[in-house]
Structure formats: structure tokens, C-alpha cells
Amino acid sequence: MYQKSLTITAPHGIHTRPAALIVKEAKTFDCDVIVECNGKKASAKSLFKLQTLGLYQGVDVTVSAQGVQAETAVNQIAFMLSSLE
């Protein structure tokens, strides 16, 4: 398993539009990508589940993955979470 921690910096957090971009990107990887925030976990491949995490500015998030492309997937999703607005 590979994982990376980060803090959401987007002023409005990760709302529907950027979350949809994250889901689209996560679906390109052949591994399970999990986003964890405030003790809750959700698949990065599910828009509905991502939106239940409360990804607001200033919250700490851990992205983890297991599988063939785990490291690449985690790095890409973590980058998107930290840079999308």
C-alpha cells in the first residue's frame, strides 16, 4: 500500500466540479484509490462518496492505494486535491 497526506488548500474546498475531475482521473488507474478525511474513508472513484467526506479548506487528507499503479495514482490524486479550486 502506498499513501500520501496533504492539506486541502482550495478556498472553497473540493466541491462537485473538482471532485468530478478527481473521480475521472482515479478511474484511469488499475487500483483502488481511497481518500480519508476526519476518520471517514471513500473511494476516489465515487463522486457521491467523495462528497460525503467534507473536503473543506484546511482539513487534512490521506490518499492511499493498493495495486499495480498505486504510487502513480496516489501522487496524481494527491496533486489534484492540493491544486484544484
mmCIF file of N, CA, C and O in Angstrom:
data_model
loop_
_atom_site.group_PDB
_atom_site.id
_atom_site.type_symbol
_atom_site.label_atom_id
_atom_site.label_comp_id
_atom_site.label_asym_id
_atom_site.label_seq_id
_atom_site.Cartn_x
_atom_site.Cartn_y
_atom_site.Cartn_z
ATOM 1 N N MET A 1 0.857 -1.183 0.000
ATOM 2 C CA MET A 1 0.000 0.000 0.000
ATOM 3 C C MET A 1 0.895 1.234 0.000
ATOM 4 O O MET A 1 1.890 1.298 0.686
ATOM 5 N N TYR A 2 0.497 2.203 -0.780
ATOM 6 C CA TYR A 2 1.206 3.476 -0.863
ATOM 7 C C TYR A 2 0.242 4.557 -0.415
ATOM 8 O O TYR A 2 -0.945 4.515 -0.733
ATOM 9 N N GLN A 3 0.745 5.545 0.362
ATOM 10 C CA GLN A 3 -0.149 6.623 0.808
ATOM 11 C C GLN A 3 0.593 7.937 0.914
ATOM 12 O O GLN A 3 1.815 7.981 1.012
ATOM 13 N N LYS A 4 -0.186 9.011 0.916
ATOM 14 C CA LYS A 4 0.360 10.357 0.993
ATOM 15 C C LYS A 4 -0.644 11.234 1.736
ATOM 16 O O LYS A 4 -1.847 11.118 1.518
ATOM 17 N N SER A 5 -0.143 12.108 2.597
ATOM 18 C CA SER A 5 -1.012 13.028 3.346
ATOM 19 C C SER A 5 -0.832 14.441 2.822
ATOM 20 O O SER A 5 0.250 14.821 2.367
ATOM 21 N N LEU A 6 -1.908 15.220 2.910
ATOM 22 C CA LEU A 6 -1.874 16.600 2.452
ATOM 23 C C LEU A 6 -2.965 17.392 3.150
ATOM 24 O O LEU A 6 -3.805 16.817 3.846
ATOM 25 N N THR A 7 -2.947 18.689 2.951
ATOM 26 C CA THR A 7 -3.984 19.576 3.482
ATOM 27 C C THR A 7 -4.675 20.252 2.306
ATOM 28 O O THR A 7 -4.015 20.740 1.384
ATOM 29 N N ILE A 8 -5.995 20.289 2.340
ATOM 30 C CA ILE A 8 -6.772 20.950 1.281
ATOM 31 C C ILE A 8 -6.537 22.453 1.378
ATOM 32 O O ILE A 8 -6.723 23.047 2.443
ATOM 33 N N THR A 9 -6.120 23.063 0.275
ATOM 34 C CA THR A 9 -5.831 24.496 0.282
ATOM 35 C C THR A 9 -6.818 25.324 -0.531
ATOM 36 O O THR A 9 -6.813 26.542 -0.444
ATOM 37 N N ALA A 10 -7.650 24.678 -1.316
ATOM 38 C CA ALA A 10 -8.616 25.402 -2.154
ATOM 39 C C ALA A 10 -9.554 26.221 -1.265
ATOM 40 O O ALA A 10 -10.107 25.690 -0.298
ATOM 41 N N PRO A 11 -9.727 27.498 -1.571
ATOM 42 C CA PRO A 11 -10.560 28.367 -0.729
ATOM 43 C C PRO A 11 -11.982 27.847 -0.505
ATOM 44 O O PRO A 11 -12.546 28.046 0.560
ATOM 45 N N HIS A 12 -12.547 27.181 -1.501
ATOM 46 C CA HIS A 12 -13.913 26.664 -1.377
ATOM 47 C C HIS A 12 -13.935 25.158 -1.174
ATOM 48 O O HIS A 12 -14.991 24.531 -1.304
ATOM 49 N N GLY A 13 -12.777 24.576 -0.897
ATOM 50 C CA GLY A 13 -12.697 23.135 -0.714
ATOM 51 C C GLY A 13 -12.857 22.407 -2.032
ATOM 52 O O GLY A 13 -12.772 22.986 -3.108
ATOM 53 N N ILE A 14 -13.082 21.116 -1.941
ATOM 54 C CA ILE A 14 -13.278 20.297 -3.139
ATOM 55 C C ILE A 14 -14.782 20.083 -3.300
ATOM 56 O O ILE A 14 -15.368 19.213 -2.687
ATOM 57 N N HIS A 15 -15.379 20.944 -4.105
ATOM 58 C CA HIS A 15 -16.825 20.851 -4.357
ATOM 59 C C HIS A 15 -17.080 19.965 -5.575
ATOM 60 O O HIS A 15 -16.168 19.292 -6.061
ATOM 61 N N THR A 16 -18.272 19.944 -6.092
ATOM 62 C CA THR A 16 -18.682 18.986 -7.110
ATOM 63 C C THR A 16 -17.823 18.998 -8.375
ATOM 64 O O THR A 16 -17.410 17.938 -8.850
ATOM 65 N N ARG A 17 -17.540 20.143 -8.917
ATOM 66 C CA ARG A 17 -16.806 20.183 -10.188
ATOM 67 C C ARG A 17 -15.391 19.611 -10.047
ATOM 68 O O ARG A 17 -15.016 18.721 -10.815
ATOM 69 N N PRO A 18 -14.573 20.072 -9.087
ATOM 70 C CA PRO A 18 -13.242 19.466 -8.955
ATOM 71 C C PRO A 18 -13.301 18.007 -8.504
ATOM 72 O O PRO A 18 -12.468 17.195 -8.905
ATOM 73 N N ALA A 19 -14.285 17.657 -7.707
ATOM 74 C CA ALA A 19 -14.424 16.259 -7.277
ATOM 75 C C ALA A 19 -14.696 15.359 -8.476
ATOM 76 O O ALA A 19 -14.174 14.248 -8.561
ATOM 77 N N ALA A 20 -15.477 15.841 -9.428
ATOM 78 C CA ALA A 20 -15.771 15.064 -10.634
ATOM 79 C C ALA A 20 -14.497 14.846 -11.454
ATOM 80 O O ALA A 20 -14.298 13.771 -12.034
ATOM 81 N N LEU A 21 -13.616 15.837 -11.491
ATOM 82 C CA LEU A 21 -12.338 15.682 -12.191
ATOM 83 C C LEU A 21 -11.457 14.645 -11.498
ATOM 84 O O LEU A 21 -10.775 13.860 -12.167
ATOM 85 N N ILE A 22 -11.493 14.635 -10.182
ATOM 86 C CA ILE A 22 -10.721 13.652 -9.412
ATOM 87 C C ILE A 22 -11.241 12.243 -9.693
ATOM 88 O O ILE A 22 -10.467 11.316 -9.907
ATOM 89 N N VAL A 23 -12.553 12.076 -9.693
ATOM 90 C CA VAL A 23 -13.157 10.769 -9.979
ATOM 91 C C VAL A 23 -12.762 10.300 -11.377
ATOM 92 O O VAL A 23 -12.371 9.142 -11.565
ATOM 93 N N LYS A 24 -12.847 11.198 -12.341
ATOM 94 C CA LYS A 24 -12.495 10.843 -13.718
ATOM 95 C C LYS A 24 -11.041 10.371 -13.791
ATOM 96 O O LYS A 24 -10.738 9.376 -14.452
ATOM 97 N N GLU A 25 -10.148 11.067 -13.113
ATOM 98 C CA GLU A 25 -8.734 10.689 -13.111
ATOM 99 C C GLU A 25 -8.513 9.370 -12.373
ATOM 100 O O GLU A 25 -7.770 8.513 -12.837
ATOM 101 N N ALA A 26 -9.159 9.201 -11.233
ATOM 102 C CA ALA A 26 -8.987 7.974 -10.433
ATOM 103 C C ALA A 26 -9.418 6.741 -11.210
ATOM 104 O O ALA A 26 -8.811 5.672 -11.077
ATOM 105 N N LYS A 27 -10.435 6.888 -12.039
ATOM 106 C CA LYS A 27 -10.934 5.752 -12.813
ATOM 107 C C LYS A 27 -9.962 5.296 -13.896
ATOM 108 O O LYS A 27 -10.124 4.216 -14.445
ATOM 109 N N THR A 28 -8.944 6.100 -14.191
ATOM 110 C CA THR A 28 -7.969 5.712 -15.205
ATOM 111 C C THR A 28 -6.918 4.748 -14.649
ATOM 112 O O THR A 28 -6.149 4.180 -15.421
ATOM 113 N N PHE A 29 -6.879 4.576 -13.346
ATOM 114 C CA PHE A 29 -5.873 3.722 -12.716
ATOM 115 C C PHE A 29 -6.427 2.348 -12.378
ATOM 116 O O PHE A 29 -7.576 2.214 -11.963
ATOM 117 N N ASP A 30 -5.580 1.352 -12.542
ATOM 118 C CA ASP A 30 -5.959 -0.032 -12.270
ATOM 119 C C ASP A 30 -5.618 -0.396 -10.822
ATOM 120 O O ASP A 30 -4.797 -1.265 -10.571
ATOM 121 N N CYS A 31 -6.208 0.340 -9.889
ATOM 122 C CA CYS A 31 -6.017 0.062 -8.463
ATOM 123 C C CYS A 31 -7.126 0.768 -7.682
ATOM 124 O O CYS A 31 -7.813 1.629 -8.210
ATOM 125 N N ASP A 32 -7.280 0.382 -6.437
ATOM 126 C CA ASP A 32 -8.257 1.026 -5.569
ATOM 127 C C ASP A 32 -7.612 2.260 -4.961
ATOM 128 O O ASP A 32 -6.549 2.164 -4.342
ATOM 129 N N VAL A 33 -8.247 3.421 -5.119
ATOM 130 C CA VAL A 33 -7.740 4.669 -4.553
ATOM 131 C C VAL A 33 -8.716 5.118 -3.479
ATOM 132 O O VAL A 33 -9.900 5.307 -3.749
ATOM 133 N N ILE A 34 -8.209 5.287 -2.259
ATOM 134 C CA ILE A 34 -9.048 5.652 -1.119
ATOM 135 C C ILE A 34 -8.630 7.024 -0.590
ATOM 136 O O ILE A 34 -7.445 7.297 -0.425
ATOM 137 N N VAL A 35 -9.613 7.860 -0.315
ATOM 138 C CA VAL A 35 -9.380 9.169 0.292
ATOM 139 C C VAL A 35 -9.949 9.111 1.700
ATOM 140 O O VAL A 35 -11.097 8.713 1.895
ATOM 141 N N GLU A 36 -9.137 9.517 2.687
ATOM 142 C CA GLU A 36 -9.569 9.508 4.085
ATOM 143 C C GLU A 36 -9.495 10.917 4.651
ATOM 144 O O GLU A 36 -8.505 11.624 4.464
ATOM 145 N N CYS A 37 -10.566 11.316 5.346
ATOM 146 C CA CYS A 37 -10.650 12.651 5.927
ATOM 147 C C CYS A 37 -11.528 12.588 7.174
ATOM 148 O O CYS A 37 -12.639 12.054 7.128
ATOM 149 N N ASN A 38 -11.041 13.099 8.273
ATOM 150 C CA ASN A 38 -11.795 13.134 9.536
ATOM 151 C C ASN A 38 -12.332 11.762 9.941
ATOM 152 O O ASN A 38 -13.467 11.631 10.390
ATOM 153 N N GLY A 39 -11.541 10.728 9.739
ATOM 154 C CA GLY A 39 -11.936 9.388 10.151
ATOM 155 C C GLY A 39 -12.858 8.662 9.202
ATOM 156 O O GLY A 39 -13.234 7.527 9.435
ATOM 157 N N LYS A 40 -13.246 9.313 8.097
ATOM 158 C CA LYS A 40 -14.108 8.674 7.094
ATOM 159 C C LYS A 40 -13.265 8.325 5.869
ATOM 160 O O LYS A 40 -12.356 9.059 5.508
ATOM 161 N N LYS A 41 -13.618 7.222 5.224
ATOM 162 C CA LYS A 41 -12.923 6.792 4.012
ATOM 163 C C LYS A 41 -13.915 6.690 2.861
ATOM 164 O O LYS A 41 -15.071 6.333 3.072
ATOM 165 N N ALA A 42 -13.421 6.999 1.655
ATOM 166 C CA ALA A 42 -14.262 6.887 0.467
ATOM 167 C C ALA A 42 -13.398 6.571 -0.743
ATOM 168 O O ALA A 42 -12.240 6.985 -0.817
ATOM 169 N N SER A 43 -13.978 5.870 -1.686
ATOM 170 C CA SER A 43 -13.300 5.590 -2.939
ATOM 171 C C SER A 43 -13.194 6.875 -3.753
ATOM 172 O O SER A 43 -14.167 7.626 -3.876
ATOM 173 N N ALA A 44 -12.020 7.107 -4.318
ATOM 174 C CA ALA A 44 -11.830 8.269 -5.182
ATOM 175 C C ALA A 44 -12.536 8.081 -6.516
ATOM 176 O O ALA A 44 -12.608 9.000 -7.317
ATOM 177 N N LYS A 45 -13.084 6.895 -6.736
ATOM 178 C CA LYS A 45 -13.795 6.607 -7.973
ATOM 179 C C LYS A 45 -15.304 6.820 -7.853
ATOM 180 O O LYS A 45 -16.045 6.536 -8.772
ATOM 181 N N SER A 46 -15.748 7.349 -6.696
ATOM 182 C CA SER A 46 -17.169 7.580 -6.466
ATOM 183 C C SER A 46 -17.417 9.043 -6.094
ATOM 184 O O SER A 46 -17.020 9.486 -5.013
ATOM 185 N N LEU A 47 -18.071 9.781 -6.981
ATOM 186 C CA LEU A 47 -18.355 11.191 -6.716
ATOM 187 C C LEU A 47 -19.211 11.361 -5.463
ATOM 188 O O LEU A 47 -18.910 12.191 -4.607
ATOM 189 N N PHE A 48 -20.248 10.568 -5.343
ATOM 190 C CA PHE A 48 -21.133 10.669 -4.177
ATOM 191 C C PHE A 48 -20.349 10.454 -2.882
ATOM 192 O O PHE A 48 -20.473 11.233 -1.935
ATOM 193 N N LYS A 49 -19.542 9.417 -2.831
ATOM 194 C CA LYS A 49 -18.797 9.117 -1.602
ATOM 195 C C LYS A 49 -17.752 10.182 -1.294
ATOM 196 O O LYS A 49 -17.549 10.534 -0.136
ATOM 197 N N LEU A 50 -17.100 10.713 -2.314
ATOM 198 C CA LEU A 50 -16.126 11.785 -2.082
ATOM 199 C C LEU A 50 -16.800 12.999 -1.447
ATOM 200 O O LEU A 50 -16.246 13.636 -0.564
ATOM 201 N N GLN A 51 -17.986 13.304 -1.909
ATOM 202 C CA GLN A 51 -18.686 14.482 -1.403
ATOM 203 C C GLN A 51 -19.134 14.334 0.046
ATOM 204 O O GLN A 51 -19.426 15.322 0.698
ATOM 205 N N THR A 52 -19.189 13.124 0.567
ATOM 206 C CA THR A 52 -19.598 12.923 1.956
ATOM 207 C C THR A 52 -18.444 13.144 2.934
ATOM 208 O O THR A 52 -18.669 13.147 4.141
ATOM 209 N N LEU A 53 -17.229 13.337 2.426
ATOM 210 C CA LEU A 53 -16.063 13.460 3.301
ATOM 211 C C LEU A 53 -15.884 14.851 3.913
ATOM 212 O O LEU A 53 -15.193 14.985 4.909
ATOM 213 N N GLY A 54 -16.470 15.859 3.327
ATOM 214 C CA GLY A 54 -16.285 17.216 3.852
ATOM 215 C C GLY A 54 -14.884 17.726 3.564
ATOM 216 O O GLY A 54 -14.139 18.062 4.475
ATOM 217 N N LEU A 55 -14.530 17.777 2.297
ATOM 218 C CA LEU A 55 -13.182 18.188 1.889
ATOM 219 C C LEU A 55 -13.102 19.712 1.791
ATOM 220 O O LEU A 55 -13.080 20.288 0.718
ATOM 221 N N TYR A 56 -13.055 20.365 2.948
ATOM 222 C CA TYR A 56 -13.024 21.820 3.026
ATOM 223 C C TYR A 56 -11.599 22.324 3.186
ATOM 224 O O TYR A 56 -10.701 21.575 3.551
ATOM 225 N N GLN A 57 -11.400 23.612 2.939
ATOM 226 C CA GLN A 57 -10.082 24.210 3.089
ATOM 227 C C GLN A 57 -9.565 23.991 4.514
ATOM 228 O O GLN A 57 -10.285 24.188 5.490
ATOM 229 N N GLY A 58 -8.316 23.549 4.607
ATOM 230 C CA GLY A 58 -7.668 23.386 5.904
ATOM 231 C C GLY A 58 -7.759 21.990 6.506
ATOM 232 O O GLY A 58 -7.090 21.712 7.495
ATOM 233 N N VAL A 59 -8.565 21.092 5.942
ATOM 234 C CA VAL A 59 -8.658 19.739 6.501
ATOM 235 C C VAL A 59 -7.513 18.878 5.985
ATOM 236 O O VAL A 59 -7.021 19.058 4.878
ATOM 237 N N ASP A 60 -7.076 17.942 6.819
ATOM 238 C CA ASP A 60 -6.021 17.011 6.451
ATOM 239 C C ASP A 60 -6.629 15.782 5.790
ATOM 240 O O ASP A 60 -7.648 15.265 6.254
ATOM 241 N N VAL A 61 -5.996 15.334 4.738
ATOM 242 C CA VAL A 61 -6.486 14.222 3.930
ATOM 243 C C VAL A 61 -5.345 13.241 3.712
ATOM 244 O O VAL A 61 -4.195 13.642 3.552
ATOM 245 N N THR A 62 -5.677 11.950 3.691
ATOM 246 C CA THR A 62 -4.714 10.918 3.320
ATOM 247 C C THR A 62 -5.258 10.179 2.107
ATOM 248 O O THR A 62 -6.409 9.745 2.107
ATOM 249 N N VAL A 63 -4.428 10.069 1.093
ATOM 250 C CA VAL A 63 -4.780 9.329 -0.114
ATOM 251 C C VAL A 63 -3.955 8.049 -0.104
ATOM 252 O O VAL A 63 -2.739 8.097 0.094
ATOM 253 N N SER A 64 -4.618 6.920 -0.295
ATOM 254 C CA SER A 64 -3.888 5.649 -0.309
ATOM 255 C C SER A 64 -4.389 4.791 -1.459
ATOM 256 O O SER A 64 -5.498 4.972 -1.953
ATOM 257 N N ALA A 65 -3.530 3.875 -1.874
ATOM 258 C CA ALA A 65 -3.911 2.968 -2.954
ATOM 259 C C ALA A 65 -3.131 1.677 -2.819
ATOM 260 O O ALA A 65 -2.043 1.643 -2.252
ATOM 261 N N GLN A 66 -3.732 0.648 -3.363
ATOM 262 C CA GLN A 66 -3.102 -0.656 -3.359
ATOM 263 C C GLN A 66 -3.321 -1.268 -4.734
ATOM 264 O O GLN A 66 -4.433 -1.254 -5.249
ATOM 265 N N GLY A 67 -2.272 -1.757 -5.326
ATOM 266 C CA GLY A 67 -2.387 -2.357 -6.646
ATOM 267 C C GLY A 67 -1.236 -1.973 -7.537
ATOM 268 O O GLY A 67 -0.282 -1.334 -7.111
ATOM 269 N N VAL A 68 -1.377 -2.324 -8.796
ATOM 270 C CA VAL A 68 -0.301 -2.168 -9.770
ATOM 271 C C VAL A 68 0.162 -0.718 -9.907
ATOM 272 O O VAL A 68 1.348 -0.436 -9.905
ATOM 273 N N GLN A 69 -0.747 0.212 -10.041
ATOM 274 C CA GLN A 69 -0.405 1.619 -10.278
ATOM 275 C C GLN A 69 -0.574 2.481 -9.025
ATOM 276 O O GLN A 69 -0.788 3.683 -9.129
ATOM 277 N N ALA A 70 -0.434 1.903 -7.859
ATOM 278 C CA ALA A 70 -0.737 2.600 -6.605
ATOM 279 C C ALA A 70 0.052 3.894 -6.431
ATOM 280 O O ALA A 70 -0.530 4.945 -6.128
ATOM 281 N N GLU A 71 1.358 3.854 -6.602
ATOM 282 C CA GLU A 71 2.164 5.045 -6.361
ATOM 283 C C GLU A 71 1.808 6.179 -7.322
ATOM 284 O O GLU A 71 1.623 7.325 -6.913
ATOM 285 N N THR A 72 1.655 5.858 -8.583
ATOM 286 C CA THR A 72 1.282 6.865 -9.582
ATOM 287 C C THR A 72 -0.097 7.440 -9.280
ATOM 288 O O THR A 72 -0.300 8.657 -9.344
ATOM 289 N N ALA A 73 -1.032 6.582 -8.938
ATOM 290 C CA ALA A 73 -2.403 7.025 -8.644
ATOM 291 C C ALA A 73 -2.430 7.952 -7.433
ATOM 292 O O ALA A 73 -3.050 9.012 -7.473
ATOM 293 N N VAL A 74 -1.760 7.554 -6.368
ATOM 294 C CA VAL A 74 -1.747 8.375 -5.143
ATOM 295 C C VAL A 74 -1.117 9.732 -5.430
ATOM 296 O O VAL A 74 -1.656 10.774 -5.023
ATOM 297 N N ASN A 75 0.007 9.742 -6.111
ATOM 298 C CA ASN A 75 0.667 11.015 -6.409
ATOM 299 C C ASN A 75 -0.209 11.921 -7.259
ATOM 300 O O ASN A 75 -0.305 13.127 -7.002
ATOM 301 N N GLN A 76 -0.895 11.374 -8.255
ATOM 302 C CA GLN A 76 -1.744 12.188 -9.127
ATOM 303 C C GLN A 76 -2.979 12.708 -8.390
ATOM 304 O O GLN A 76 -3.320 13.879 -8.498
ATOM 305 N N ILE A 77 -3.648 11.855 -7.637
ATOM 306 C CA ILE A 77 -4.853 12.285 -6.913
ATOM 307 C C ILE A 77 -4.490 13.278 -5.806
ATOM 308 O O ILE A 77 -5.189 14.277 -5.607
ATOM 309 N N ALA A 78 -3.391 13.043 -5.111
ATOM 310 C CA ALA A 78 -2.946 13.985 -4.077
ATOM 311 C C ALA A 78 -2.621 15.344 -4.695
ATOM 312 O O ALA A 78 -2.981 16.396 -4.143
ATOM 313 N N PHE A 79 -1.967 15.329 -5.842
ATOM 314 C CA PHE A 79 -1.655 16.580 -6.539
ATOM 315 C C PHE A 79 -2.951 17.319 -6.889
ATOM 316 O O PHE A 79 -3.058 18.533 -6.686
ATOM 317 N N MET A 80 -3.912 16.601 -7.423
ATOM 318 C CA MET A 80 -5.181 17.224 -7.800
ATOM 319 C C MET A 80 -5.910 17.788 -6.575
ATOM 320 O O MET A 80 -6.439 18.894 -6.624
ATOM 321 N N LEU A 81 -5.931 17.036 -5.486
ATOM 322 C CA LEU A 81 -6.606 17.503 -4.264
ATOM 323 C C LEU A 81 -5.952 18.780 -3.737
ATOM 324 O O LEU A 81 -6.622 19.641 -3.165
ATOM 325 N N SER A 82 -4.650 18.890 -3.892
ATOM 326 C CA SER A 82 -3.953 20.059 -3.345
ATOM 327 C C SER A 82 -3.929 21.245 -4.296
ATOM 328 O O SER A 82 -3.636 22.363 -3.886
ATOM 329 N N SER A 83 -4.269 21.019 -5.572
ATOM 330 C CA SER A 83 -4.152 22.120 -6.531
ATOM 331 C C SER A 83 -5.468 22.581 -7.151
ATOM 332 O O SER A 83 -5.545 23.701 -7.648
ATOM 333 N N LEU A 84 -6.511 21.754 -7.153
ATOM 334 C CA LEU A 84 -7.784 22.144 -7.756
ATOM 335 C C LEU A 84 -8.513 23.158 -6.897
ATOM 336 O O LEU A 84 -8.467 23.107 -5.678
ATOM 337 N N GLU A 85 -9.198 24.054 -7.566
ATOM 338 C CA GLU A 85 -10.013 25.037 -6.839
ATOM 339 C C GLU A 85 -11.410 25.055 -7.383
ATOM 340 O O GLU A 85 -11.694 24.747 -8.459
#
